[in-house]
Coordinates of C-alpha atoms and ligand atoms in Angstrom, one line a residue:
X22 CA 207.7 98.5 -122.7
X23 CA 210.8 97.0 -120.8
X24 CA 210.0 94.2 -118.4
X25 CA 211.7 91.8 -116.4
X26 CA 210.5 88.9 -115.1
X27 CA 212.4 87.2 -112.2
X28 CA 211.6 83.1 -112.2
X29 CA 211.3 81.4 -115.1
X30 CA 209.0 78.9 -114.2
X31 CA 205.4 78.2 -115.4
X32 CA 204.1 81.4 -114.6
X33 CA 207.2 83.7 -115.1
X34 CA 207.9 81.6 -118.3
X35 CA 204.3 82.4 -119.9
X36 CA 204.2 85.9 -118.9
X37 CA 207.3 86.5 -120.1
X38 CA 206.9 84.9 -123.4
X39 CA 203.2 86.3 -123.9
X40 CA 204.1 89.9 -123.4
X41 CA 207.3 89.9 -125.7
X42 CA 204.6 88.1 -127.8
X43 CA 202.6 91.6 -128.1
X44 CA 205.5 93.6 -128.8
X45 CA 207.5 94.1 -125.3
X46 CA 210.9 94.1 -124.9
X47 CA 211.6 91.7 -122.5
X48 CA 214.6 89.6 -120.0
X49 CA 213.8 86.7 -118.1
X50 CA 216.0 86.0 -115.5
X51 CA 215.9 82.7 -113.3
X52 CA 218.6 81.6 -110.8
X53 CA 218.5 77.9 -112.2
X54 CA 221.4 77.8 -114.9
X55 CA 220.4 74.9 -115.8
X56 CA 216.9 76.3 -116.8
X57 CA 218.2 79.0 -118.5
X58 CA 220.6 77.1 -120.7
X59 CA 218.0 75.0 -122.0
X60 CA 215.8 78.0 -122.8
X61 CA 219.0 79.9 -124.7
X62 CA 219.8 76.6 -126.6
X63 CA 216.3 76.7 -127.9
X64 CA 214.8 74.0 -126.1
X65 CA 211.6 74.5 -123.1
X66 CA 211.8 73.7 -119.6
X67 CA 208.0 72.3 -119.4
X68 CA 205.4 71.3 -121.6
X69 CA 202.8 73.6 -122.4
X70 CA 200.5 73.6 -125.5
X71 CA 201.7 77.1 -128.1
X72 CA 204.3 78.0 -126.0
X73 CA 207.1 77.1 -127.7
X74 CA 205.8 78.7 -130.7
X75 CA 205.5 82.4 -128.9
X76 CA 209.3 81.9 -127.5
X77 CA 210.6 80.8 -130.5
X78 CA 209.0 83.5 -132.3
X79 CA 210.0 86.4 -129.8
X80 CA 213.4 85.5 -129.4
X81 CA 213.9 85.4 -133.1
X82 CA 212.9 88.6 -133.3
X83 CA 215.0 89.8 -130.6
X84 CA 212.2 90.9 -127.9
X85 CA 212.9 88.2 -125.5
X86 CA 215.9 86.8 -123.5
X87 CA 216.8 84.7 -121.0
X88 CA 219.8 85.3 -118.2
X89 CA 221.2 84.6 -114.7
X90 CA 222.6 88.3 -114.9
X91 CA 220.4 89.9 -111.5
X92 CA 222.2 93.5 -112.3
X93 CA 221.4 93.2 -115.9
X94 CA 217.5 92.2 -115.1
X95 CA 217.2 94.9 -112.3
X96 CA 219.0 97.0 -115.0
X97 CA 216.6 96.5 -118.1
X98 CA 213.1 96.3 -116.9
X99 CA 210.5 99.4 -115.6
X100 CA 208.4 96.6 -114.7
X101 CA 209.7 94.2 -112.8
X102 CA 207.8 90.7 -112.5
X103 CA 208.2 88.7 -109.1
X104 CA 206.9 85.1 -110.2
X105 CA 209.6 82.9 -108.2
X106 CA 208.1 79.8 -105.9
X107 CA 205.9 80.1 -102.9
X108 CA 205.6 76.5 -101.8
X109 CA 204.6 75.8 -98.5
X110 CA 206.5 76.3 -95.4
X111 CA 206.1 73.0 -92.8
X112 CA 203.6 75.0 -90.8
X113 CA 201.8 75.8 -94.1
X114 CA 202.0 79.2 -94.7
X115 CA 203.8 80.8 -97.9
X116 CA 207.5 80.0 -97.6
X117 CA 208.4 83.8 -98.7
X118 CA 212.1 83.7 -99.2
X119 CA 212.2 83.1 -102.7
X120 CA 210.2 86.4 -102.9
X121 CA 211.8 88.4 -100.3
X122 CA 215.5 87.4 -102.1
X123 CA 214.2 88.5 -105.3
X124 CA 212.9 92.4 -103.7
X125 CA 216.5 92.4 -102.0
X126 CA 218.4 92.1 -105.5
X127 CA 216.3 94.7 -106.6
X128 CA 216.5 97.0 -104.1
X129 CA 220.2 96.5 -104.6
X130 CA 220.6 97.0 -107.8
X131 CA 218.4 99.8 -109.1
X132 CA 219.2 102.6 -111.2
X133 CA 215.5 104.6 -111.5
X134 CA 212.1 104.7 -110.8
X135 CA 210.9 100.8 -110.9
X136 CA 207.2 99.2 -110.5
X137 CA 207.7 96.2 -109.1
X138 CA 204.6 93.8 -109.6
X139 CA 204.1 90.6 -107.1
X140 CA 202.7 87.9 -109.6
X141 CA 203.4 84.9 -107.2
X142 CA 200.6 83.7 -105.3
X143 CA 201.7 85.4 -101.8
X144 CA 199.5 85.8 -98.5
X145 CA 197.8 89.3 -97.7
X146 CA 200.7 91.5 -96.8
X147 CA 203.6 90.6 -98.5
X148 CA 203.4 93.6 -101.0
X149 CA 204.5 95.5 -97.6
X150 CA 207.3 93.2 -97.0
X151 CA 208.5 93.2 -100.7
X152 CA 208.3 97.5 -100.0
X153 CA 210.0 97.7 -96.2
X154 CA 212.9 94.9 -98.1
X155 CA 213.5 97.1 -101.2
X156 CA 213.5 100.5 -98.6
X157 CA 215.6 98.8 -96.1
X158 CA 218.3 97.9 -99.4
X159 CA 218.0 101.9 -100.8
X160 CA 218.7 102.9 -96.9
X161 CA 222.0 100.5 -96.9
X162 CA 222.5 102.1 -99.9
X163 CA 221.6 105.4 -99.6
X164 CA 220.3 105.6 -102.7
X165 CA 216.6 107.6 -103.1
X166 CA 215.2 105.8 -106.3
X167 CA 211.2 105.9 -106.5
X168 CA 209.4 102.7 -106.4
X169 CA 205.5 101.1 -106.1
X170 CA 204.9 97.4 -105.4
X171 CA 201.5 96.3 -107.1
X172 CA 200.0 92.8 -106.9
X173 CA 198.8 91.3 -109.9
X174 CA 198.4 87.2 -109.7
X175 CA 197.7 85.5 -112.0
X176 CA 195.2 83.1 -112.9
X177 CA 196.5 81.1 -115.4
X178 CA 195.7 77.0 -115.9
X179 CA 198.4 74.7 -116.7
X180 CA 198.3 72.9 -119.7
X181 CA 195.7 76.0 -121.2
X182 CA 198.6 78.9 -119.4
X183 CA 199.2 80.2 -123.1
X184 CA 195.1 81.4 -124.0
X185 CA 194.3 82.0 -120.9
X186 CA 197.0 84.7 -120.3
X187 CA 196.5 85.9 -123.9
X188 CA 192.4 86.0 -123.2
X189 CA 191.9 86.4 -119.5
X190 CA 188.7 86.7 -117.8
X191 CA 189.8 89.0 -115.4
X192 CA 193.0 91.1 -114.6
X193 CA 193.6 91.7 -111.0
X194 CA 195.9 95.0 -110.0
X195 CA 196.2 96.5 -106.1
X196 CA 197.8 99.4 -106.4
X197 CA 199.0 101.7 -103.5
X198 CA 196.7 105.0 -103.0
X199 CA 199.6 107.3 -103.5
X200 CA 201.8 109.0 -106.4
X201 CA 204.2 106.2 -106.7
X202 CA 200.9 104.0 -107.4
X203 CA 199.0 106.4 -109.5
X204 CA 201.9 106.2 -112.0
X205 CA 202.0 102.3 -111.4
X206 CA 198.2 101.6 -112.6
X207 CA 198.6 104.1 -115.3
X208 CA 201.8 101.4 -116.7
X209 CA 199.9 98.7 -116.0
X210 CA 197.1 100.0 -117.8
X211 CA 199.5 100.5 -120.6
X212 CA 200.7 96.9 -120.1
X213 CA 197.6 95.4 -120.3
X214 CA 195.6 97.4 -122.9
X215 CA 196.4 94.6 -125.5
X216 CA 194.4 92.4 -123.9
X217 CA 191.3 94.8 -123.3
X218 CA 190.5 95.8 -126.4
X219 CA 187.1 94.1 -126.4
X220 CA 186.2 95.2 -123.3
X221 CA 188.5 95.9 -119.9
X222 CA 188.9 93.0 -118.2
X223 CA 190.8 95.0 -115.7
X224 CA 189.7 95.1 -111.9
X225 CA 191.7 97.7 -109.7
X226 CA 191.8 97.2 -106.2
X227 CA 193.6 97.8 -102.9
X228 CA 196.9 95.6 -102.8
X229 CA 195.8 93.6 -100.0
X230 CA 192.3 92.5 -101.3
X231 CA 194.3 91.6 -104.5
X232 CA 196.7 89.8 -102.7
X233 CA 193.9 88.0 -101.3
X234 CA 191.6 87.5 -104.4
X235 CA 194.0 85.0 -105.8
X236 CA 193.7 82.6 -102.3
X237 CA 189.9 82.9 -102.4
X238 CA 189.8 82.0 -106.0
X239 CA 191.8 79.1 -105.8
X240 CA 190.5 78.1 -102.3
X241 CA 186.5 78.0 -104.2
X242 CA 187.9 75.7 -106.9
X243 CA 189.0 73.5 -105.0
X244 CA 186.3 73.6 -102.5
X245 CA 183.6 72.6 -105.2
X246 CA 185.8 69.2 -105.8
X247 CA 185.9 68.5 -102.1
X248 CA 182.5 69.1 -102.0
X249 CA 182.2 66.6 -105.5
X250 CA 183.6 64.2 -104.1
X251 CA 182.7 63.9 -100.9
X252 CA 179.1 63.7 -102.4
X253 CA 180.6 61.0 -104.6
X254 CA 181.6 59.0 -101.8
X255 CA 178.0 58.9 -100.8
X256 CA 176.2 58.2 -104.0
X257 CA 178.6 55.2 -104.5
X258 CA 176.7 53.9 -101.0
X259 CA 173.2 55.2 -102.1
X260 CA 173.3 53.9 -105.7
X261 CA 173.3 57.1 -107.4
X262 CA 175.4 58.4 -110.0
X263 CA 177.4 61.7 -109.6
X264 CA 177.5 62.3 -113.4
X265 CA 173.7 62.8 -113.6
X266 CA 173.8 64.8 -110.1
X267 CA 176.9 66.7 -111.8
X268 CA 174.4 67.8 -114.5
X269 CA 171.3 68.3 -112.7
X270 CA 173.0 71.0 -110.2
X271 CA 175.4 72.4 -112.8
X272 CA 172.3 73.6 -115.0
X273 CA 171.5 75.6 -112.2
X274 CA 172.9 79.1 -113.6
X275 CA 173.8 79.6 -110.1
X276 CA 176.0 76.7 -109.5
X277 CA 177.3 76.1 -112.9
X278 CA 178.7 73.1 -114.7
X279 CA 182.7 74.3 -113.6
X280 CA 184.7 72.5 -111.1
X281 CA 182.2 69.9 -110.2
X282 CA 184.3 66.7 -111.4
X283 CA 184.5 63.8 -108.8
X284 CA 187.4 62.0 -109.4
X285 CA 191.3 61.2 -107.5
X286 CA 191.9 64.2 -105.9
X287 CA 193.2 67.8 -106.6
X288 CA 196.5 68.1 -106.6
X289 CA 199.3 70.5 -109.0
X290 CA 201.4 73.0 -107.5
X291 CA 198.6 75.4 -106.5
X292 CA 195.3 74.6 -105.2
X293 CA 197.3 71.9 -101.9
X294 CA 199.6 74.7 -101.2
X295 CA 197.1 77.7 -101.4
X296 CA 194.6 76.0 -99.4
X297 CA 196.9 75.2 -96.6
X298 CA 198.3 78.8 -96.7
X299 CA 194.7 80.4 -96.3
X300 CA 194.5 78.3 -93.2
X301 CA 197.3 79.3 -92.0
X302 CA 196.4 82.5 -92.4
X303 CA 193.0 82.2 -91.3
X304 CA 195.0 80.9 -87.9
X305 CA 197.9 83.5 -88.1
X306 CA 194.6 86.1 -87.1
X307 CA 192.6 84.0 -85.1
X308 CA 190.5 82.4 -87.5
X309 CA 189.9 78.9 -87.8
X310 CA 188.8 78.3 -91.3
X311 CA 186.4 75.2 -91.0
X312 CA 185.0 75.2 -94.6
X313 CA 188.8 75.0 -96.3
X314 CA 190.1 72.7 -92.8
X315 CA 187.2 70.4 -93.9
X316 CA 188.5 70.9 -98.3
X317 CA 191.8 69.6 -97.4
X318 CA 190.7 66.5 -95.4
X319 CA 188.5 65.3 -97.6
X320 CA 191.0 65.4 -100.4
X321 CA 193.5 64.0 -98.6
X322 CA 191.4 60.9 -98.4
X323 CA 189.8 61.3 -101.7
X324 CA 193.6 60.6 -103.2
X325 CA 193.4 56.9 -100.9
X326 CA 189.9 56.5 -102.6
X327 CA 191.4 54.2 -105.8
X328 CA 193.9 52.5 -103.2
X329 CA 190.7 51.3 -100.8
X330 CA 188.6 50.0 -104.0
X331 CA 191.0 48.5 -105.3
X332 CA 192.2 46.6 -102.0
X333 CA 188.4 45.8 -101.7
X334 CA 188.4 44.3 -105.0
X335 CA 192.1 42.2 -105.0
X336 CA 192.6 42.1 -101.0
X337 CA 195.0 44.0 -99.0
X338 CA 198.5 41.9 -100.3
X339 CA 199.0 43.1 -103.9
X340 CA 201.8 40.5 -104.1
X341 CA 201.7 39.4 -107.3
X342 CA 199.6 41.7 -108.9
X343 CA 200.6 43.9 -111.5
X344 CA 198.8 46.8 -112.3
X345 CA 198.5 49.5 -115.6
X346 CA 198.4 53.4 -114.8
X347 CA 197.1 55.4 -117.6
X348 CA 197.8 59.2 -116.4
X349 CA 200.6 60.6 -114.1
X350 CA 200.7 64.2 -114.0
X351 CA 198.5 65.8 -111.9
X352 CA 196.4 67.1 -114.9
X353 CA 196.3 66.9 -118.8
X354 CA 198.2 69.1 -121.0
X355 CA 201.2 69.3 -118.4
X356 CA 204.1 67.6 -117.3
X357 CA 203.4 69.0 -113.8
X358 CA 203.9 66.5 -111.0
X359 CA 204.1 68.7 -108.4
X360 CA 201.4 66.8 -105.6
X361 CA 199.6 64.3 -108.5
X362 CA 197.4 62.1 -107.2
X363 CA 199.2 59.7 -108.8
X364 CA 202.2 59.6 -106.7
X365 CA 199.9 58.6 -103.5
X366 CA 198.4 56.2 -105.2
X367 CA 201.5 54.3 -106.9
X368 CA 203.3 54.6 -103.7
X369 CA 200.1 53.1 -102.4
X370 CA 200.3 50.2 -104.5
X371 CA 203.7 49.5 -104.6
X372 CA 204.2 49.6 -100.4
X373 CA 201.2 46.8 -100.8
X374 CA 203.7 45.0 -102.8
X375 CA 202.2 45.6 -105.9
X376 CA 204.0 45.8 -109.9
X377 CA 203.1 48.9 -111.5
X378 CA 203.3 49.8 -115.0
X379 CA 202.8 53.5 -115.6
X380 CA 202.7 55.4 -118.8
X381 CA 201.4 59.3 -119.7
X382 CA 201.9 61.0 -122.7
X383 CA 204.0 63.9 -122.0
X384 CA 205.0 63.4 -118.0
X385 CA 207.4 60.4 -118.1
X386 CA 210.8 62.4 -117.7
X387 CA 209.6 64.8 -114.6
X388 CA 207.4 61.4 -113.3
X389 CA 210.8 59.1 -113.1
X390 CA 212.0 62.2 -111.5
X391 CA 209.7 62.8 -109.2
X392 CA 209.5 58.8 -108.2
X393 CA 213.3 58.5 -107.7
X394 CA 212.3 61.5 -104.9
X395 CA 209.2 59.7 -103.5
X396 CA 211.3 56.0 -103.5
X397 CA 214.7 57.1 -102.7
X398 CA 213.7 55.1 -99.0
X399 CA 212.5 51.8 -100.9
X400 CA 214.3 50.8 -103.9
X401 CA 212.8 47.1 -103.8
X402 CA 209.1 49.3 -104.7
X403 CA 211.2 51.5 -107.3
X404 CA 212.7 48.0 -109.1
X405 CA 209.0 47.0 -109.1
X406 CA 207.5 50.3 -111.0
X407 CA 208.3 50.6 -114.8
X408 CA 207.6 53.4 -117.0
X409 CA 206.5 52.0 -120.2
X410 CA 205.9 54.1 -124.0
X411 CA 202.5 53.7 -124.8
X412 CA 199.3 53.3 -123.5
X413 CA 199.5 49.9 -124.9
X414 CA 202.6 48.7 -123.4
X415 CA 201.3 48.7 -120.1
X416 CA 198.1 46.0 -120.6
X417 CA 199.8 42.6 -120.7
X418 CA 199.3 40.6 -117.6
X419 CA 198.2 43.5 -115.8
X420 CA 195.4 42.6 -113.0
X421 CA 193.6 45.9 -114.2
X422 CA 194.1 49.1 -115.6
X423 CA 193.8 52.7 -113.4
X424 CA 193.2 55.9 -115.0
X425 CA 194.2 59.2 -112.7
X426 CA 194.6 61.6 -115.5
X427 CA 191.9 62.6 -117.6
X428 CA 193.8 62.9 -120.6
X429 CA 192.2 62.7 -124.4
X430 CA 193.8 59.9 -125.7
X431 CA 192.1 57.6 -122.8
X432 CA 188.9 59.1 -123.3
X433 CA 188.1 56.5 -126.2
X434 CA 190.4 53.4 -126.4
X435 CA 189.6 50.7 -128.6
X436 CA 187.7 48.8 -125.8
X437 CA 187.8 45.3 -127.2
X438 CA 191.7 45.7 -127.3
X439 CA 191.4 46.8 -123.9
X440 CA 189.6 43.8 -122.7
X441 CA 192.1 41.2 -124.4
X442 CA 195.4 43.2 -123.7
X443 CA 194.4 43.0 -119.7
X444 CA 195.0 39.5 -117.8
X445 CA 191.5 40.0 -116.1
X446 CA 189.3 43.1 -117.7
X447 CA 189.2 45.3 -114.7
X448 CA 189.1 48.9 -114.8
X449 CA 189.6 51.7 -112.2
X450 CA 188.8 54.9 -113.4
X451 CA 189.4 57.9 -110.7
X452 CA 188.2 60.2 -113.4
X453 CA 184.8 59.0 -114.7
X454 CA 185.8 58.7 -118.5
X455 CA 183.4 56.0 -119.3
X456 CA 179.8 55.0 -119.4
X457 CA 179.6 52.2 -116.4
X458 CA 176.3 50.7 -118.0
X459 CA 178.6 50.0 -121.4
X460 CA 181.0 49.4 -120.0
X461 CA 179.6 46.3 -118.1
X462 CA 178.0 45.4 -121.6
X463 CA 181.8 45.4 -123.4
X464 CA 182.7 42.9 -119.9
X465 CA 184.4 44.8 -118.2
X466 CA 184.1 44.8 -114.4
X467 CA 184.2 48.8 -113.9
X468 CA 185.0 50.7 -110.9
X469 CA 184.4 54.6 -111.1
X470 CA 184.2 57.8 -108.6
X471 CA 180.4 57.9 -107.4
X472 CA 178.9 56.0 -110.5
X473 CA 176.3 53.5 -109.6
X474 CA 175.1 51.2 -112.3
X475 CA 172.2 52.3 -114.5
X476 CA 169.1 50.1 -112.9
X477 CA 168.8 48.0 -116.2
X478 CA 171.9 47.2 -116.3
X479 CA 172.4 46.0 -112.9
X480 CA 169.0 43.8 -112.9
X481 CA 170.8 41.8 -115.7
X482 CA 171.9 38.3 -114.2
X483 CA 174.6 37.6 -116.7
X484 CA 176.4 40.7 -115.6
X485 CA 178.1 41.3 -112.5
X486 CA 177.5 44.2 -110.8
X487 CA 180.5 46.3 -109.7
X488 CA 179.3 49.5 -108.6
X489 CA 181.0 52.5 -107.9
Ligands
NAD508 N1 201.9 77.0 -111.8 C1 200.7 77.6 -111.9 O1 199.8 77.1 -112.5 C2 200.4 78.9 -111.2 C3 199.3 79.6 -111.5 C4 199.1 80.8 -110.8 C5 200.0 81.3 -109.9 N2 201.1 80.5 -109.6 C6 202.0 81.1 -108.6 O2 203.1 81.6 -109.3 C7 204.3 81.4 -108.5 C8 205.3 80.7 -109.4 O3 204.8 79.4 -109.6 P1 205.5 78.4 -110.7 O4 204.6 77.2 -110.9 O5 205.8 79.2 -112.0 O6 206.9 78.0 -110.0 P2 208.2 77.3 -110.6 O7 208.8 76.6 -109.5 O8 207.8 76.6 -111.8 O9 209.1 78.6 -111.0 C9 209.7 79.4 -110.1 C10 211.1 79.8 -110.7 O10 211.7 80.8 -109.9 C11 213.1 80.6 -109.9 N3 213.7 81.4 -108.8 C12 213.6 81.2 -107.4 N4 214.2 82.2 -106.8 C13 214.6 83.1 -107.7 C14 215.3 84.3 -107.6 N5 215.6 84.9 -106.4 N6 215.6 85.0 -108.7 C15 215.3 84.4 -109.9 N7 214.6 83.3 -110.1 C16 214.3 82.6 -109.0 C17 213.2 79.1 -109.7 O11 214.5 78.7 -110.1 C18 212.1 78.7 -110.7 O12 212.6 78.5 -112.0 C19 203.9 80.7 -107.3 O13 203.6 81.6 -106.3 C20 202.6 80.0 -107.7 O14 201.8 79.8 -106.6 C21 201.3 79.4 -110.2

């Protein structure tokens, strides 16, 4: 089939590359030249485990291409993608330009019948807007081409984006109850048949309730870590650990073990912005959502959580300390720094005055980005933060080490290396990667999200207790 998919970002970028994968023929278009010279020279514009492979492989073989062309995209695909930005407006909501700009180009541009699929996250009702925008463009026109807008987001995780579009658990198409959108679902069935063959994973619905699955989806995930951590923050007062309370609930069938991680914060380019956009719609219609009000505030403080233990532990003036961050991107497996918990907390550090020597293992390029952004105001903190080039580097004469992404490599260091590299063997870990109780055994004074000591191990006189 001929598709087009308009942004090239993580979404577009994956979608594009997985369906010329299965044997589409298909043209990615992205306003950003820059992107799109990188991706023509044979290079990738993110990090994101297999996918290099898939582009490399479809482009070779002539079933995918990238372009800045907007009549030759509009030209070429039946199906065209929308999977441009959606970040947040200041009041919140969905800033929808990005979308809108794309419907204009094309209602402007095409030729035939098209099927024009929403794929960015967008708030209930923009499939209408995306139809009155390519309708009000045929008028100016005069032109009478056939088209259905369906919504289809998408559910992909970074750093896992390839498998899970290649084996979703669920496909999401609204479709319009009219002609137009009978012979939309019957393409997308087409589409999509590749990755149904075990069993259809395909849920049809109205547009507007798939429009809004996608906000209620992401506005549950991140929910359950709100509500993690929040319970976190109490078991470090109660002496409990949120580990074991992790397990006990998750084995309820009804719970489950997903999403239940204490730890920094959420943060990435989805679940801040889609939270605060379900508010907004929630107040848009008279709704005050208290539940997802509640999500946001607690994460928002849940990403100061490292900054108040460790001004607890080495006093407000961080003068003169110097400390190791293991982890920058907002999760593992991607370079996305979009909102990382990291950023609050370095900026938190070095405002107090603090050195900071960072290191991740694939993040460094859109991290010194993304600090030059966040420090552009101070540049006495930005000459005291230094990106370092392995984990290692960043130990000597550091005051302690913090961990804010969960990423394989830290999840079993050599821990007497550990304890002679630092200048004092302190260890803040905002994502529970080790055992406290061993941790205090190996000497280190250990500072997790919500971990109390086991009881043994805090009776023992010899060892200091430094719970939570
Ligand atoms: N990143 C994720 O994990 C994820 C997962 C599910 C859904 N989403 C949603 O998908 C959408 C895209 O997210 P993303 O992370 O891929 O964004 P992104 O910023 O990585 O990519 C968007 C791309 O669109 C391009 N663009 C903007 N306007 C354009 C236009 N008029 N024509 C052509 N290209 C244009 C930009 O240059 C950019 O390359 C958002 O709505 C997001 O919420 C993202």
């Amino acid at each position: 089939m001929k598709i087009t998919i308009v942004g090239t970002g993580y979404v577009g970028l994956v979608t594009g590359a997985c369906l010329a994968e299965i044997g589409n023929d298909v043209f990615c278009l992205d306003v950003d030249q820059k992107k799109i010279d990188v991706l023509n020279n044979g290079g990738i514009p993110i990090h994101e485990p297999g996918l290099k492979e898939i582009i490399d492989r479809s482009r070779a073989a002539g079933r995918l291409q990238f372009s800045t062309d907007v009549e030759a995209s509009v030209a070429h695909g039946d199906i065209q993608f929308i999977a441009v930005g959606t970040p947040p407006s200041e009041d919140g909501s969905a800033d929808l330009n990005y979308v809108l700009a794309a419907a204009r180009d094309i209602g402007r541009h095409m030729n035939g019948f098209k099927i024009i699929v929403d794929k960015s996250t967008v708030p209930v009702g923009t499939a209408q807007r995306v139809r009155d925008t390519i309708a009000a463009e045929l008028t100016r026109r005069g032109a009478k081409q056939g088209f259905s807008v369906v919504s289809n987001p998408e559910f992909l995780k970074e750093g896992a984006a390839v498998e899970d579009f290649m084996r979703p658990d669920r496909i999401v198409i609204g479709v319009e109850a009219d002609d137009s959108g009978n012979r939309a679902r019957e393409s997308m069935k087409r589409l999509y048949a590749p990755f149904n063959r075990n069993h259809d994973r395909t849920l049809y619905m109205d547009v507007r309730s798939a429009e809004f699955t996608k906000y209620a989806a992401n506005a549950m995930l991140a929910t359950r870590i709100s509500f993690m951590n929040e319970l976190a923050n109490l078991a470090d007062s109660v002496g409990a650990d949120i580990e074991a309370v992790r397990r006990g609930i998750g084995s309820d069938p009804r719970i489950g073990y997903h999403f239940l991680y204490a730890g920094a914060g959420y943060g990435g380019s989805c679940f801040p912005k889609d939270v605060r956009a379900l508010i907004q719609t929630g107040s848009e219609n008279g709704h005050t959502l208290r539940i997802l009000d509640a999500v946001e505030a607690v994460n928002d403080a849940q990403k100061q959580v490292l900054i108040k233990k460790i001004t607890e532990r080495f006093g407000e003036d961080l003068t003169d300390r110097t400390f190791a961050v293991w982890g920058l991107a907002f999760k593992p497996n991607t370079d996305d720094m979009r909102e990382a918990p990291s950023r609050t907390l370095i900026r938190g550090l070095l405002e107090r005055g603090a050195r900071v020597k960072a290191y991740d293992p694939v993040s460094m390029d859109a991290a010194r980005a993304a600090f030059a952004e966040d420090l552009a105001d101070a540049p006495d903190a930005q000459a005291r933060l230094s990106f370092v080039r392995t984990e290692g580097e960043a130990l000597p004469n550091a005051d302690a080490l913090l961990i804010v992404t969960e990423w394989k490599a830290f999840k079993s260091p050599d821990f007497n290396a550990l304890r002679e590299a630092l200048k004092t063997p302190v260890v803040f870990d905002g994502r529970n990667l080790y055992e406290p109780g061993a941790m205090l055994e190996n000497g280190f004074e250990y500072y997790a999200i919500g971990r109390a000591l086991p009881p043994e191990a805090a009776r023992r006189p010899q060892l200091r207790v430094a719970q939570g």
